[in-house]
Amino acid sequence: MGVGGCLALPWRCLVVLCLRLLFLVPAGVPVRSGDATFPKAMDNVTVRQGESATLRCTVDDRVTRVAWLNRSTILYAGNDKWSIDNRVVILSNTKTQYSIKIHNVDVYDEGPYTCSVQTDNHPKTSRVHLIVQVPPQIVNISSDITVNEGSSVTLMCLAFGRPEPTVTWRHLSGKGQGFVSEDEYLEITGITREQSGEYECSAVNDVAVPDVRKVKVTVNYPPYISNAKNTGASVGQKGILQCEASAVPVAEFQWFKEDTRLANGLEGVRIESKGRLSTLTFFNVSEKDYGNYTCVATNKLGNTNASIILYGRCPVYLQ
Ligand SMILES: *[C@@H]1O[C@H](CO)[C@@H](O)[C@H](O)[C@H]1NC(C)=O
Ligand SMILES: *[C@@H]1O[C@H](CO)[C@@H](O)[C@H](O)[C@H]1NC(C)=O
Ligand SMILES: *[C@@H]1O[C@H](CO)[C@@H](O)[C@H](O)[C@H]1NC(C)=O
Ligand SMILES: *[C@@H]1O[C@H](CO)[C@@H](O)[C@H](O)[C@H]1NC(C)=O
Ligand SMILES: *[C@@H]1O[C@H](CO)[C@@H](O)[C@H](O)[C@H]1NC(C)=O
Ligand SMILES: *[C@@H]1O[C@H](CO)[C@@H](O)[C@H](O)[C@H]1NC(C)=O
């Protein structure tokens, strides 16, 4: 009688099943690879999540009963399916081989599977471990972040995979581009402007290509004027004063002559600021333009200024 035929008679069926179970897995007999030669199950089976796993058990014609178990749960007994999982199918039940297949393997399928056979009234078992691999995957990573210079920053990169992936951080914009952390967390105390830029998190296991993601760290700092040179110009010619400041966020510029702020477009001057550079242009320099100018660079973290002299120079034709 097949197990399937029992379904209409639950009570009696249970008893029958229990008896069968006792044949196959007698109480007190630990489930382990007892007989080294027989039954012969394969070595451990390693598959990736989503793939199929085939569990094979070699038998011979002395064998009277066969079953495959997941831990202590019977999946198949002979040709009878006990598992309600439709991913589990029987592949072969012949005089030499008894195999089942698990489709679309998932991580919770990992564990010991037992081939149980009965030969000449002696139950024997053989165990195989199903090992499920999962490619590395970054599941949670810090967002791009903006901080002020001197503050402390912690970047986080959480990854999943089987085997558990190794997580590392690298500073891409940094000199040498070496690893800055061999850990899921990257802590930077007292961050400097040189430590701004892109940080790359890699999650690596040997199942598939690493999962790599980037986080951008922006470090704010107050303006610093890097270039402001005194400049000569001759009367009637064009004169240009330049002021260069580095700052994050980018600086805004103002120009003063003594205490008077200069306005764009008035009195024959033009002020143009783009990125780090601001220029003050005199379209037609006259004597009164000569003097001491101040360039002020400001962002939300502070301001700084530099003095630039526009001085007279003899016209080219007089030199
Ligand atoms: C094996 O047993 C585990 C634990 O009970 C279960 O989560 C998993 O679905 C089972 N897998 C198969 C293929 O029966
Ligand atoms: C099979 O896998 C189990 C569990 O991971 C392990 O203990 C055992 O040593 C493995 N056996 C072989 C032959 O690799
Ligand atoms: C990522 O981690 C942070 C901090 O632990 C948590 O607040 C957030 O909810 C997590 N996001 C996701 C999508 O799991
Ligand atoms: C520059 O200014 C002087 C005096 O105001 C004027 O004579 C001259 O034509 C101007 N030159 C130009 C190019 O505008
Ligand atoms: C220009 O003015 C600044 C302050 O307004 C002053 O410190 C500096 O000495 C002046 N430069 C000259 C050459 O007079
Ligand atoms: C330039 O900087 C000095 C020193 O920080 C400050 O005293 C002065 O007021 C500044 N000048 C302007 C025009 O902002």
Tab-separated table of C-alpha atoms and ligand atoms in Angstrom:
chain	number	residue	atom	x	y	z
A	1	MET	CA	0.000	0.000	0.000
A	2	GLY	CA	1.332	3.406	-0.933
A	3	VAL	CA	1.415	6.142	1.649
A	4	GLY	CA	-0.738	8.277	-0.613
A	5	GLY	CA	-3.514	5.704	-0.316
A	6	CYS	CA	-3.567	6.198	3.435
A	7	LEU	CA	-4.764	9.740	3.337
A	8	ALA	CA	-8.395	8.677	3.486
A	9	LEU	CA	-7.756	6.749	6.726
A	10	PRO	CA	-5.862	9.157	8.909
A	11	TRP	CA	-5.788	7.162	12.149
A	12	ARG	CA	-4.787	3.804	10.778
A	13	CYS	CA	-2.541	5.502	8.385
A	14	LEU	CA	-0.652	7.208	11.177
A	15	VAL	CA	0.006	3.894	12.823
A	16	VAL	CA	1.213	2.363	9.587
A	17	LEU	CA	3.410	5.299	8.930
A	18	CYS	CA	4.875	5.151	12.381
A	19	LEU	CA	5.690	1.515	11.933
A	20	ARG	CA	7.352	2.260	8.674
A	21	LEU	CA	9.228	5.053	10.237
A	22	LEU	CA	10.449	2.690	12.933
A	23	PHE	CA	11.805	0.362	10.293
A	24	LEU	CA	13.636	3.147	8.659
A	25	VAL	CA	14.822	5.130	11.623
A	26	PRO	CA	14.768	2.938	14.693
A	27	ALA	CA	14.729	4.757	17.989
A	28	GLY	CA	18.123	5.004	19.562
A	29	VAL	CA	20.014	4.691	16.327
A	30	PRO	CA	21.747	7.983	15.792
A	31	VAL	CA	21.479	9.371	12.310
A	32	ARG	CA	25.015	9.371	11.035
A	33	SER	CA	27.145	7.800	8.398
A	34	GLY	CA	27.326	4.440	10.048
A	35	ASP	CA	28.414	1.968	7.432
A	36	ALA	CA	31.309	3.459	5.588
A	37	THR	CA	30.556	1.582	2.381
A	38	PHE	CA	26.815	1.255	2.332
A	39	PRO	CA	24.441	2.928	1.756
A	40	LYS	CA	26.596	5.343	-0.102
A	41	ALA	CA	25.393	8.912	-0.112
A	42	MET	CA	27.383	11.511	-1.889
A	43	ASP	CA	29.746	14.068	-0.335
A	44	ASN	CA	28.308	17.315	0.933
A	45	VAL	CA	26.281	19.175	-1.665
A	46	THR	CA	26.969	22.862	-2.223
A	47	VAL	CA	24.557	24.927	-4.298
A	48	ARG	CA	23.739	28.583	-4.696
A	49	GLN	CA	20.486	30.008	-3.483
A	50	GLY	CA	17.901	29.574	-6.262
A	51	GLU	CA	19.604	26.607	-7.879
A	52	SER	CA	18.551	22.954	-7.626
A	53	ALA	CA	20.200	20.358	-5.433
A	54	THR	CA	20.282	16.649	-6.232
A	55	LEU	CA	20.655	14.256	-3.332
A	56	ARG	CA	21.857	10.813	-4.459
A	57	CYS	CA	22.064	7.599	-2.553
A	58	THR	CA	23.645	4.467	-4.022
A	59	VAL	CA	21.806	1.240	-3.187
A	60	ASP	CA	21.838	-2.377	-4.348
A	61	ASP	CA	19.238	-5.126	-4.740
A	62	ARG	CA	19.491	-6.273	-1.122
A	63	VAL	CA	17.750	-3.049	-0.148
A	64	THR	CA	14.084	-3.416	0.698
A	65	ARG	CA	13.126	0.058	1.864
A	66	VAL	CA	14.507	3.506	1.130
A	67	ALA	CA	13.790	7.047	2.306
A	68	TRP	CA	15.255	10.537	2.233
A	69	LEU	CA	14.872	12.683	5.331
A	70	ASN	CA	15.401	16.378	6.024
A	71	ARG	CA	16.642	16.343	9.607
A	72	SER	CA	14.050	14.024	11.169
A	73	THR	CA	11.290	14.722	8.654
A	74	ILE	CA	10.671	12.193	5.889
A	75	LEU	CA	10.639	13.783	2.450
A	76	TYR	CA	10.247	10.613	0.402
A	77	ALA	CA	9.739	6.990	1.458
A	78	GLY	CA	10.222	4.840	-1.595
A	79	ASN	CA	8.145	6.439	-4.322
A	80	ASP	CA	5.779	8.011	-1.822
A	81	LYS	CA	6.125	11.688	-1.250
A	82	TRP	CA	5.698	12.709	2.373
A	83	SER	CA	6.875	16.268	2.035
A	84	ILE	CA	4.211	18.811	1.108
A	85	ASP	CA	6.902	21.025	-0.414
A	86	ASN	CA	6.393	21.035	-4.184
A	87	ARG	CA	10.049	21.943	-4.722
A	88	VAL	CA	10.949	18.401	-3.681
A	89	VAL	CA	10.687	15.736	-6.396
A	90	ILE	CA	11.941	12.201	-6.822
A	91	LEU	CA	14.541	11.688	-9.548
A	92	SER	CA	15.154	7.952	-9.474
A	93	ASN	CA	14.290	4.917	-7.430
A	94	THR	CA	16.093	2.021	-9.094
A	95	LYS	CA	18.022	-1.018	-7.929
A	96	THR	CA	21.202	1.045	-7.882
A	97	GLN	CA	20.206	4.574	-7.062
A	98	TYR	CA	17.690	6.472	-4.995
A	99	SER	CA	17.747	10.215	-5.656
A	100	ILE	CA	15.640	13.252	-4.988
A	101	LYS	CA	15.911	16.803	-6.207
A	102	ILE	CA	15.152	20.075	-4.428
A	103	HIS	CA	14.330	22.948	-6.758
A	104	ASN	CA	14.911	26.605	-5.990
A	105	VAL	CA	16.982	25.955	-2.877
A	106	ASP	CA	16.839	28.608	-0.181
A	107	VAL	CA	18.987	29.280	2.871
A	108	TYR	CA	16.591	27.543	5.266
A	109	ASP	CA	17.067	24.290	3.323
A	110	GLU	CA	20.660	24.146	4.532
A	111	GLY	CA	21.378	21.292	6.902
A	112	PRO	CA	21.744	17.545	7.165
A	113	TYR	CA	19.769	15.224	4.884
A	114	THR	CA	19.704	11.531	5.532
A	115	CYS	CA	19.385	8.616	3.166
A	116	SER	CA	17.899	5.739	5.121
A	117	VAL	CA	17.765	2.191	3.770
A	118	GLN	CA	16.834	-1.183	5.082
A	119	THR	CA	18.878	-4.219	4.067
A	120	ASP	CA	18.222	-7.701	5.426
A	121	ASN	CA	16.238	-6.104	8.255
A	122	HIS	CA	19.164	-3.851	9.179
A	123	PRO	CA	18.482	-0.124	8.937
A	124	LYS	CA	21.367	1.976	7.752
A	125	THR	CA	21.700	5.693	7.253
A	126	SER	CA	24.013	8.017	5.466
A	127	ARG	CA	24.117	11.730	5.942
A	128	VAL	CA	24.883	14.499	3.510
A	129	HIS	CA	24.994	18.187	4.286
A	130	LEU	CA	23.299	20.596	1.927
A	131	ILE	CA	25.258	23.833	1.963
A	132	VAL	CA	23.568	26.887	0.469
A	133	GLN	CA	25.699	29.731	-0.811
A	134	VAL	CA	24.505	33.295	-1.306
A	135	PRO	CA	26.407	35.990	-3.222
A	136	PRO	CA	27.491	39.000	-1.143
A	137	GLN	CA	24.930	41.748	-0.976
A	138	ILE	CA	25.119	45.099	0.770
A	139	VAL	CA	21.791	45.466	2.557
A	140	ASN	CA	22.214	48.748	4.384
A	141	ILE	CA	24.777	51.481	3.830
A	142	SER	CA	25.145	55.040	5.093
A	143	SER	CA	23.812	57.797	2.870
A	144	ASP	CA	25.983	60.526	1.425
A	145	ILE	CA	26.860	62.866	4.256
A	146	THR	CA	28.004	66.443	4.798
A	147	VAL	CA	29.857	67.371	7.987
A	148	ASN	CA	31.918	70.255	9.288
A	149	GLU	CA	35.659	69.870	9.521
A	150	GLY	CA	36.701	68.520	12.910
A	151	SER	CA	33.576	66.524	13.571
A	152	SER	CA	33.372	62.760	13.839
A	153	VAL	CA	31.837	60.509	11.229
A	154	THR	CA	30.810	56.856	11.293
A	155	LEU	CA	30.027	55.111	8.030
A	156	MET	CA	28.157	51.810	8.110
A	157	CYS	CA	27.960	49.071	5.516
A	158	LEU	CA	25.946	45.977	6.404
A	159	ALA	CA	26.182	42.993	4.080
A	160	PHE	CA	24.596	39.595	3.797
A	161	GLY	CA	25.873	36.462	2.108
A	162	ARG	CA	26.896	32.858	2.712
A	163	PRO	CA	29.595	32.374	3.659
A	164	GLU	CA	29.433	35.661	5.554
A	165	PRO	CA	31.131	38.319	3.409
A	166	THR	CA	34.208	40.269	4.440
A	167	VAL	CA	33.450	43.985	4.471
A	168	THR	CA	36.096	46.654	3.834
A	169	TRP	CA	36.170	50.410	3.290
A	170	ARG	CA	38.486	52.339	0.979
A	171	HIS	CA	38.957	56.075	0.495
A	172	LEU	CA	38.879	56.552	-3.272
A	173	SER	CA	39.992	60.159	-3.355
A	174	GLY	CA	42.724	59.548	-0.806
A	175	LYS	CA	46.391	59.201	-1.572
A	176	GLY	CA	47.393	55.577	-1.985
A	177	GLN	CA	43.747	54.506	-1.983
A	178	GLY	CA	44.507	51.983	0.749
A	179	PHE	CA	41.976	50.297	2.955
A	180	VAL	CA	40.794	52.558	5.707
A	181	SER	CA	38.756	49.931	7.530
A	182	GLU	CA	38.507	46.162	7.469
A	183	ASP	CA	35.153	46.305	9.128
A	184	GLU	CA	31.503	47.130	8.552
A	185	TYR	CA	32.002	50.411	10.378
A	186	LEU	CA	34.404	53.155	9.407
A	187	GLU	CA	34.983	55.697	12.152
A	188	ILE	CA	36.719	58.984	11.472
A	189	THR	CA	37.292	61.306	14.407
A	190	GLY	CA	38.193	64.923	13.772
A	191	ILE	CA	37.697	64.718	10.027
A	192	THR	CA	39.879	66.928	7.832
A	193	ARG	CA	39.155	68.418	4.417
A	194	GLU	CA	41.637	65.943	2.888
A	195	GLN	CA	39.429	63.128	4.148
A	196	SER	CA	36.477	64.278	2.081
A	197	GLY	CA	35.496	62.468	-1.084
A	198	GLU	CA	34.216	59.056	-2.042
A	199	TYR	CA	34.436	56.036	0.199
A	200	GLU	CA	33.862	52.604	-1.275
A	201	CYS	CA	32.465	49.654	0.645
A	202	SER	CA	33.131	46.147	-0.714
A	203	ALA	CA	31.457	42.984	0.499
A	204	VAL	CA	33.389	39.915	-0.605
A	205	ASN	CA	32.851	36.194	-0.407
A	206	ASP	CA	34.023	33.586	-2.868
A	207	VAL	CA	30.544	32.794	-4.198
A	208	ALA	CA	30.220	35.617	-6.731
A	209	VAL	CA	31.651	39.014	-7.619
A	210	PRO	CA	31.894	41.473	-4.718
A	211	ASP	CA	29.067	43.900	-4.073
A	212	VAL	CA	30.505	47.402	-4.120
A	213	ARG	CA	28.862	50.700	-3.213
A	214	LYS	CA	30.054	54.244	-2.671
A	215	VAL	CA	29.308	56.922	-0.128
A	216	LYS	CA	30.253	60.545	-0.624
A	217	VAL	CA	31.541	62.471	2.368
A	218	THR	CA	31.535	66.245	2.048
A	219	VAL	CA	33.600	68.169	4.590
A	220	ASN	CA	32.662	71.815	5.088
A	221	TYR	CA	35.400	74.278	5.967
A	222	PRO	CA	35.666	78.075	6.104
A	223	PRO	CA	37.227	80.032	3.225
A	224	TYR	CA	40.943	80.205	2.791
A	225	ILE	CA	42.337	82.740	0.282
A	226	SER	CA	45.016	81.018	-1.730
A	227	ASN	CA	45.787	83.663	-4.297
A	228	ALA	CA	45.507	87.463	-4.161
A	229	LYS	CA	48.276	89.359	-5.967
A	230	ASN	CA	48.897	93.055	-6.264
A	231	THR	CA	48.419	94.057	-9.873
A	232	GLY	CA	49.568	96.918	-12.049
A	233	ALA	CA	47.474	98.668	-14.697
A	234	SER	CA	48.004	101.791	-16.782
A	235	VAL	CA	45.555	104.651	-17.161
A	236	GLY	CA	43.103	104.158	-20.019
A	237	GLN	CA	43.705	100.399	-20.079
A	238	LYS	CA	41.862	97.480	-18.646
A	239	GLY	CA	42.762	96.401	-15.111
A	240	ILE	CA	41.953	93.058	-13.504
A	241	LEU	CA	42.253	92.069	-9.820
A	242	GLN	CA	41.890	88.409	-8.952
A	243	CYS	CA	41.056	86.690	-5.689
A	244	GLU	CA	41.015	82.930	-5.272
A	245	ALA	CA	39.545	81.158	-2.247
A	246	SER	CA	38.935	77.509	-1.440
A	247	ALA	CA	35.937	76.745	0.743
A	248	VAL	CA	33.142	74.201	1.172
A	249	PRO	CA	30.439	75.195	0.527
A	250	VAL	CA	31.905	77.446	-2.136
A	251	ALA	CA	32.618	81.005	-0.965
A	252	GLU	CA	30.734	84.135	-1.867
A	253	PHE	CA	32.912	87.169	-2.614
A	254	GLN	CA	32.674	90.848	-1.863
A	255	TRP	CA	35.048	93.597	-2.894
A	256	PHE	CA	35.802	96.758	-0.906
A	257	LYS	CA	37.847	99.846	-1.512
A	258	GLU	CA	38.728	101.161	1.924
A	259	ASP	CA	35.356	100.912	3.666
A	260	THR	CA	33.197	101.146	0.581
A	261	ARG	CA	31.704	98.055	-0.910
A	262	LEU	CA	31.944	97.918	-4.682
A	263	ALA	CA	28.859	97.070	-6.691
A	264	ASN	CA	28.856	95.216	-9.950
A	265	GLY	CA	28.286	97.404	-13.005
A	266	LEU	CA	28.785	100.729	-11.226
A	267	GLU	CA	31.653	103.135	-11.869
A	268	GLY	CA	33.056	101.155	-14.733
A	269	VAL	CA	33.781	97.960	-12.807
A	270	ARG	CA	32.504	94.441	-13.173
A	271	ILE	CA	32.632	91.769	-10.464
A	272	GLU	CA	32.506	88.175	-11.599
A	273	SER	CA	32.658	85.222	-9.223
A	274	LYS	CA	32.739	81.647	-10.393
A	275	GLY	CA	33.706	78.744	-8.163
A	276	ARG	CA	36.945	79.530	-6.356
A	277	LEU	CA	37.753	82.645	-8.356
A	278	SER	CA	36.461	86.203	-8.205
A	279	THR	CA	37.642	88.955	-10.561
A	280	LEU	CA	37.263	92.703	-10.330
A	281	THR	CA	37.581	94.294	-13.772
A	282	PHE	CA	38.179	98.008	-14.494
A	283	PHE	CA	37.254	98.702	-18.103
A	284	ASN	CA	39.129	101.979	-18.270
A	285	VAL	CA	41.573	102.562	-15.449
A	286	SER	CA	41.933	106.124	-14.174
A	287	GLU	CA	44.184	107.625	-11.477
A	288	LYS	CA	41.443	107.477	-8.857
A	289	ASP	CA	41.145	103.705	-9.260
A	290	TYR	CA	44.607	103.075	-7.856
A	291	GLY	CA	44.674	101.998	-4.235
A	292	ASN	CA	44.071	99.320	-1.672
A	293	TYR	CA	41.228	96.851	-2.357
A	294	THR	CA	39.937	94.124	-0.065
A	295	CYS	CA	38.517	90.816	-1.241
A	296	VAL	CA	36.255	89.143	1.347
A	297	ALA	CA	35.369	85.470	0.954
A	298	THR	CA	32.453	84.159	3.048
A	299	ASN	CA	30.606	80.914	3.567
A	300	LYS	CA	28.421	79.691	6.420
A	301	LEU	CA	31.455	78.606	8.442
A	302	GLY	CA	33.193	81.956	8.374
A	303	ASN	CA	34.981	84.577	6.337
A	304	THR	CA	38.438	85.782	5.513
A	305	ASN	CA	39.882	88.646	3.533
A	306	ALA	CA	42.947	89.734	1.650
A	307	SER	CA	44.239	93.109	0.498
A	308	ILE	CA	45.162	93.642	-3.124
A	309	ILE	CA	46.796	96.817	-4.439
A	310	LEU	CA	45.955	98.150	-7.878
A	311	TYR	CA	49.032	100.198	-8.714
A	312	GLY	CA	49.948	102.450	-11.590
A	313	ARG	CA	52.036	101.268	-14.435
A	314	CYS	CA	53.404	103.237	-17.360
A	315	PRO	CA	51.626	102.561	-20.621
A	316	VAL	CA	53.484	100.129	-22.851
A	317	TYR	CA	54.367	102.830	-25.378
A	318	LEU	CA	56.219	104.853	-22.716
A	319	GLN	CA	58.339	101.965	-21.382
B	1	LIG	C1	14.226	21.226	5.603
B	1	LIG	O1	13.922	21.515	6.957
B	1	LIG	C2	13.934	22.892	7.278
B	1	LIG	C3	13.742	23.036	8.780
B	1	LIG	O2	12.584	22.405	9.173
B	1	LIG	C4	12.852	23.600	6.485
B	1	LIG	O3	12.858	24.983	6.777
B	1	LIG	C5	13.127	23.402	5.014
B	1	LIG	O4	12.078	23.985	4.237
B	1	LIG	C6	13.237	21.925	4.673
B	1	LIG	N1	13.651	21.803	3.295
B	1	LIG	C7	13.191	20.861	2.502
B	1	LIG	C8	13.694	20.849	1.105
B	1	LIG	O5	12.410	20.029	2.916
B	2	LIG	C1	29.860	18.234	5.493
B	2	LIG	O1	29.317	19.420	6.122
B	2	LIG	C2	29.291	19.328	7.548
B	2	LIG	C3	28.574	20.554	8.061
B	2	LIG	O2	29.030	21.721	7.467
B	2	LIG	C4	30.724	19.212	8.069
B	2	LIG	O3	30.704	19.117	9.468
B	2	LIG	C5	31.386	17.992	7.446
B	2	LIG	O4	32.738	17.947	7.826
B	2	LIG	C6	31.300	18.026	5.926
B	2	LIG	N1	31.791	16.786	5.393
B	2	LIG	C7	32.578	16.736	4.329
B	2	LIG	C8	32.977	15.394	3.855
B	2	LIG	O5	32.967	17.755	3.773
B	3	LIG	C1	19.769	50.841	8.084
B	3	LIG	O1	20.362	51.009	9.336
B	3	LIG	C2	19.922	52.153	10.046
B	3	LIG	C3	20.766	52.315	11.291
B	3	LIG	O2	20.929	51.118	11.960
B	3	LIG	C4	18.431	51.999	10.343
B	3	LIG	O3	17.964	53.138	11.017
B	3	LIG	C5	17.689	51.841	9.037
B	3	LIG	O4	16.324	51.629	9.287
B	3	LIG	C6	18.260	50.701	8.244
B	3	LIG	N1	17.649	50.686	6.935
B	3	LIG	C7	17.181	49.604	6.372
B	3	LIG	C8	16.594	49.758	5.006
B	3	LIG	O5	17.244	48.521	6.932
B	4	LIG	C1	38.765	106.145	-20.711
B	4	LIG	O1	38.454	107.259	-19.904
B	4	LIG	C2	39.001	108.464	-20.419
B	4	LIG	C3	38.747	109.563	-19.406
B	4	LIG	O2	37.526	109.452	-18.767
B	4	LIG	C4	38.377	108.735	-21.775
B	4	LIG	O3	38.948	109.913	-22.313
B	4	LIG	C5	38.655	107.557	-22.722
B	4	LIG	O4	38.020	107.759	-23.965
B	4	LIG	C6	38.161	106.269	-22.107
B	4	LIG	N1	38.581	105.153	-22.939
B	4	LIG	C7	37.766	104.201	-23.289
B	4	LIG	C8	38.342	103.108	-24.106
B	4	LIG	O5	36.568	104.175	-22.944
B	5	LIG	C1	45.544	97.762	2.751
B	5	LIG	O1	44.516	97.798	3.707
B	5	LIG	C2	44.626	96.827	4.756
B	5	LIG	C3	43.433	96.931	5.647
B	5	LIG	O2	42.427	97.644	5.082
B	5	LIG	C4	45.901	97.068	5.523
B	5	LIG	O3	46.064	96.060	6.497
B	5	LIG	C5	47.092	97.013	4.585
B	5	LIG	O4	48.282	97.325	5.273
B	5	LIG	C6	46.871	98.001	3.434
B	5	LIG	N1	47.985	97.848	2.497
B	5	LIG	C7	48.724	98.883	2.113
B	5	LIG	C8	49.845	98.569	1.167
B	5	LIG	O5	48.516	100.030	2.503
B	6	LIG	C1	39.423	91.441	7.294
B	6	LIG	O1	39.850	90.536	8.316
B	6	LIG	C2	40.218	91.193	9.521
B	6	LIG	C3	40.787	90.155	10.444
B	6	LIG	O2	40.087	88.976	10.378
B	6	LIG	C4	39.015	91.911	10.092
B	6	LIG	O3	39.380	92.552	11.264
B	6	LIG	C5	38.496	92.900	9.079
B	6	LIG	O4	37.305	93.503	9.546
B	6	LIG	C6	38.207	92.220	7.751
B	6	LIG	N1	37.846	93.213	6.765
B	6	LIG	C7	36.735	93.142	6.046
B	6	LIG	C8	36.518	94.224	5.067
B	6	LIG	O5	35.921	92.248	6.186
